[in-house]
Coordinates of C-alpha atoms in Angstrom, one line a residue:
X1 CA -26.8 -36.3 -3.5
X2 CA -24.0 -34.9 -5.2
X3 CA -22.1 -31.8 -3.0
X4 CA -23.3 -28.5 -4.8
X5 CA -20.0 -26.6 -6.0
X6 CA -19.7 -22.9 -6.3
X7 CA -20.5 -21.6 -9.6
X8 CA -18.0 -18.8 -9.4
X9 CA -15.4 -19.5 -7.2
X10 CA -13.7 -16.5 -7.7
X11 CA -16.7 -13.9 -7.1
X12 CA -15.3 -13.3 -3.5
X13 CA -12.0 -12.1 -4.9
X14 CA -13.5 -10.3 -7.8
X15 CA -15.7 -8.1 -5.3
X16 CA -12.6 -7.3 -3.1
X17 CA -11.0 -6.3 -6.7
X18 CA -13.8 -4.1 -7.7
X19 CA -13.7 -2.6 -4.6
X20 CA -10.2 -1.4 -4.8
X21 CA -11.0 -0.1 -8.4
X22 CA -13.9 1.8 -7.4
X23 CA -12.1 3.4 -3.9
X24 CA -9.7 4.3 -6.8
X25 CA -11.4 5.8 -9.1
X26 CA -14.5 7.3 -7.3
X27 CA -12.9 7.9 -3.7
X28 CA -14.3 6.5 -0.9
X29 CA -17.0 8.6 -0.3
X30 CA -18.8 7.6 -3.3
X31 CA -18.4 3.8 -2.6
X32 CA -21.8 1.7 -2.8
X33 CA -22.7 -2.1 -2.5
X34 CA -24.5 -1.2 -6.0
X35 CA -21.4 0.2 -7.5
X36 CA -18.9 -2.4 -6.4
X37 CA -21.4 -5.1 -7.6
X38 CA -21.7 -3.4 -11.2
X39 CA -17.8 -3.0 -11.3
X40 CA -17.4 -6.7 -10.4
X41 CA -20.1 -7.8 -12.6
X42 CA -22.1 -9.6 -9.7
X43 CA -25.5 -9.6 -8.6
X44 CA -26.1 -6.9 -5.7
X45 CA -27.0 -9.8 -3.5
X46 CA -23.4 -11.2 -3.4
X47 CA -22.1 -8.0 -1.8
X48 CA -24.0 -9.3 1.7
X49 CA -23.8 -12.9 0.9
X50 CA -20.0 -12.5 1.0
X51 CA -19.5 -9.5 3.5
X52 CA -20.9 -8.7 6.5
X53 CA -21.6 -4.9 5.3
X54 CA -19.4 -2.1 3.6
X55 CA -17.1 -1.8 6.6
X56 CA -16.2 -5.5 6.4
X57 CA -15.6 -5.1 2.6
X58 CA -13.7 -1.9 2.9
X59 CA -11.3 -3.8 5.6
X60 CA -11.0 -6.7 3.4
X61 CA -10.2 -4.5 0.2
X62 CA -7.5 -2.3 1.9
X63 CA -6.4 -5.4 3.7
X64 CA -5.7 -6.7 0.6
X65 CA -4.3 -3.6 -0.9
X66 CA -1.8 -3.1 1.6
X67 CA -0.5 -6.8 1.5
X68 CA 0.1 -6.3 -2.1
X69 CA 1.9 -2.7 -1.5
X70 CA 4.1 -4.9 1.1
X71 CA 4.9 -7.7 -1.4
X72 CA 5.8 -4.9 -4.2
X73 CA 7.9 -3.4 -1.2
X74 CA 10.0 -5.9 -0.6
X75 CA 10.6 -7.0 -3.8
X76 CA 13.1 -3.7 -3.6
X77 CA 15.0 -5.4 -1.3
X78 CA 15.6 -8.8 -3.1
X79 CA 19.1 -8.5 -3.6
X80 CA 20.1 -6.4 -1.0
X81 CA 22.7 -7.4 1.1
X82 CA 24.5 -4.5 2.4
X83 CA 23.1 -1.3 4.3
X84 CA 24.3 0.7 1.6
X85 CA 22.3 -1.7 -0.6
X86 CA 19.2 -1.4 1.7
X87 CA 19.6 2.7 1.6
X88 CA 20.0 2.6 -2.6
X89 CA 16.8 0.3 -2.5
X90 CA 15.0 2.7 -0.3
X91 CA 16.1 5.7 -2.7
X92 CA 14.7 3.5 -6.1
X93 CA 11.9 2.4 -4.1
X94 CA 10.8 6.1 -3.6
X95 CA 11.6 7.0 -6.8
X96 CA 9.8 4.6 -8.6
X97 CA 6.9 5.0 -10.5
X98 CA 5.6 1.2 -10.0
X99 CA 4.9 2.5 -6.4
X100 CA 3.8 6.2 -6.8
X101 CA 1.5 5.4 -9.5
X102 CA -2.1 7.5 -9.0
X103 CA -4.0 4.9 -8.4
X104 CA -1.9 3.8 -5.5
X105 CA -1.1 7.2 -4.3
X106 CA -4.9 7.5 -4.3
X107 CA -5.7 4.1 -2.4
X108 CA -2.9 5.6 0.0
X109 CA -4.6 8.9 1.0
X110 CA -8.1 7.2 0.9
X111 CA -6.9 4.6 3.5
X112 CA -4.9 7.6 5.5
X113 CA -7.8 9.1 5.6
X114 CA -10.1 6.3 6.8
X115 CA -8.0 5.5 9.3
X116 CA -8.4 8.7 11.2
X117 CA -11.7 7.7 11.9
X118 CA -12.2 4.0 11.5
X119 CA -10.2 1.8 14.5
X120 CA -10.5 -0.9 12.2
X121 CA -8.5 1.1 9.6
X122 CA -6.0 2.4 11.8
X123 CA -5.4 -1.3 12.5
X124 CA -5.2 -2.1 8.8
X125 CA -2.7 0.9 8.6
X126 CA -0.3 -0.3 11.8
X127 CA 0.2 -3.7 10.2
X128 CA 1.0 -2.3 6.8
X129 CA 3.5 0.2 8.7
X130 CA 4.6 -2.6 10.8
X131 CA 5.5 -5.1 7.7
X132 CA 7.5 -2.1 6.2
X133 CA 9.8 -1.7 9.2
X134 CA 10.1 -5.5 9.7
X135 CA 11.6 -5.5 5.9
X136 CA 13.6 -2.6 7.0
X137 CA 15.3 -4.3 10.2
X138 CA 16.8 -6.6 8.1
X139 CA 19.7 -3.8 7.6
X140 CA 18.5 -0.9 10.2
X141 CA 18.2 -0.7 14.3
X142 CA 14.0 -0.2 15.0
X143 CA 14.6 3.4 15.3
X144 CA 16.4 3.9 11.9
X145 CA 13.9 1.6 10.3
X146 CA 11.3 3.6 11.7
X147 CA 12.5 6.8 10.6
X148 CA 13.2 5.3 7.2
X149 CA 9.6 4.1 7.0
X150 CA 8.2 7.7 7.7
X151 CA 10.4 9.1 5.3
X152 CA 9.1 7.0 2.6
X153 CA 5.7 7.5 3.2
X154 CA 6.0 11.5 3.0
X155 CA 8.8 11.3 0.1
X156 CA 5.9 9.5 -1.7
X157 CA 3.6 12.2 -1.1
X158 CA 6.0 14.9 -2.0
X159 CA 7.2 12.8 -4.9
X160 CA 4.2 13.2 -6.9
X161 CA 3.2 16.6 -5.6
X162 CA 6.2 18.7 -5.3
X163 CA 6.3 21.1 -7.9
X164 CA 10.1 20.5 -7.9
X165 CA 10.6 17.1 -6.7
X166 CA 13.9 15.8 -5.3
X167 CA 16.6 14.1 -7.8
X168 CA 17.0 10.4 -7.2
X169 CA 20.5 11.3 -6.0
X170 CA 19.2 13.9 -3.6
X171 CA 16.7 11.2 -2.0
X172 CA 19.6 8.5 -1.6
X173 CA 21.7 11.4 0.0
X174 CA 19.1 11.8 2.5
X175 CA 18.3 8.4 2.8
X176 CA 22.0 8.0 4.0
X177 CA 21.7 10.1 6.3
X178 CA 19.0 9.0 8.2
X179 CA 20.8 5.8 8.2
X180 CA 23.8 7.3 9.7
X181 CA 26.2 7.1 6.6
X182 CA 29.2 9.5 7.2
X183 CA 28.3 12.6 4.6
X184 CA 31.4 13.3 2.3
X185 CA 31.8 16.4 1.0

């Protein structure tokens, strides 16, 4: 007898991606198995076949999202050699429209809100912050890396919501101050 092979080996990943899309479009409060199954173009039964409930699915979706964001984050530091280069990369990351897309910002806001009430989501958030800080610790001490990470989080929010966002040079100046660069006037 031949072993049965799955007829849709990418189904689980499609469900996770559809969950991310559904959250981005409708918000976490409107996410249902039915809506995700429709978005993923899979039978409703696939939802419980692959995931032990909506909480597990949301956890996997946010884990996937934060892992992708961490990988994207790290690309900003690919050619960084010096601490000054790292400060430039942080400013570019904050100012970059590839990170501060409406979809990414919506997903971040949803995760922040969920992390306040769901311990498993808080762990996902903490792991994401830890990965970001580890990237920064290649050029900065842990305390500075943590401060820069918090600045990045806050400034991406400000960058997309401020009536008058800081310019790239103003952001770079603040990053340098946090990093302890000498201020020249």
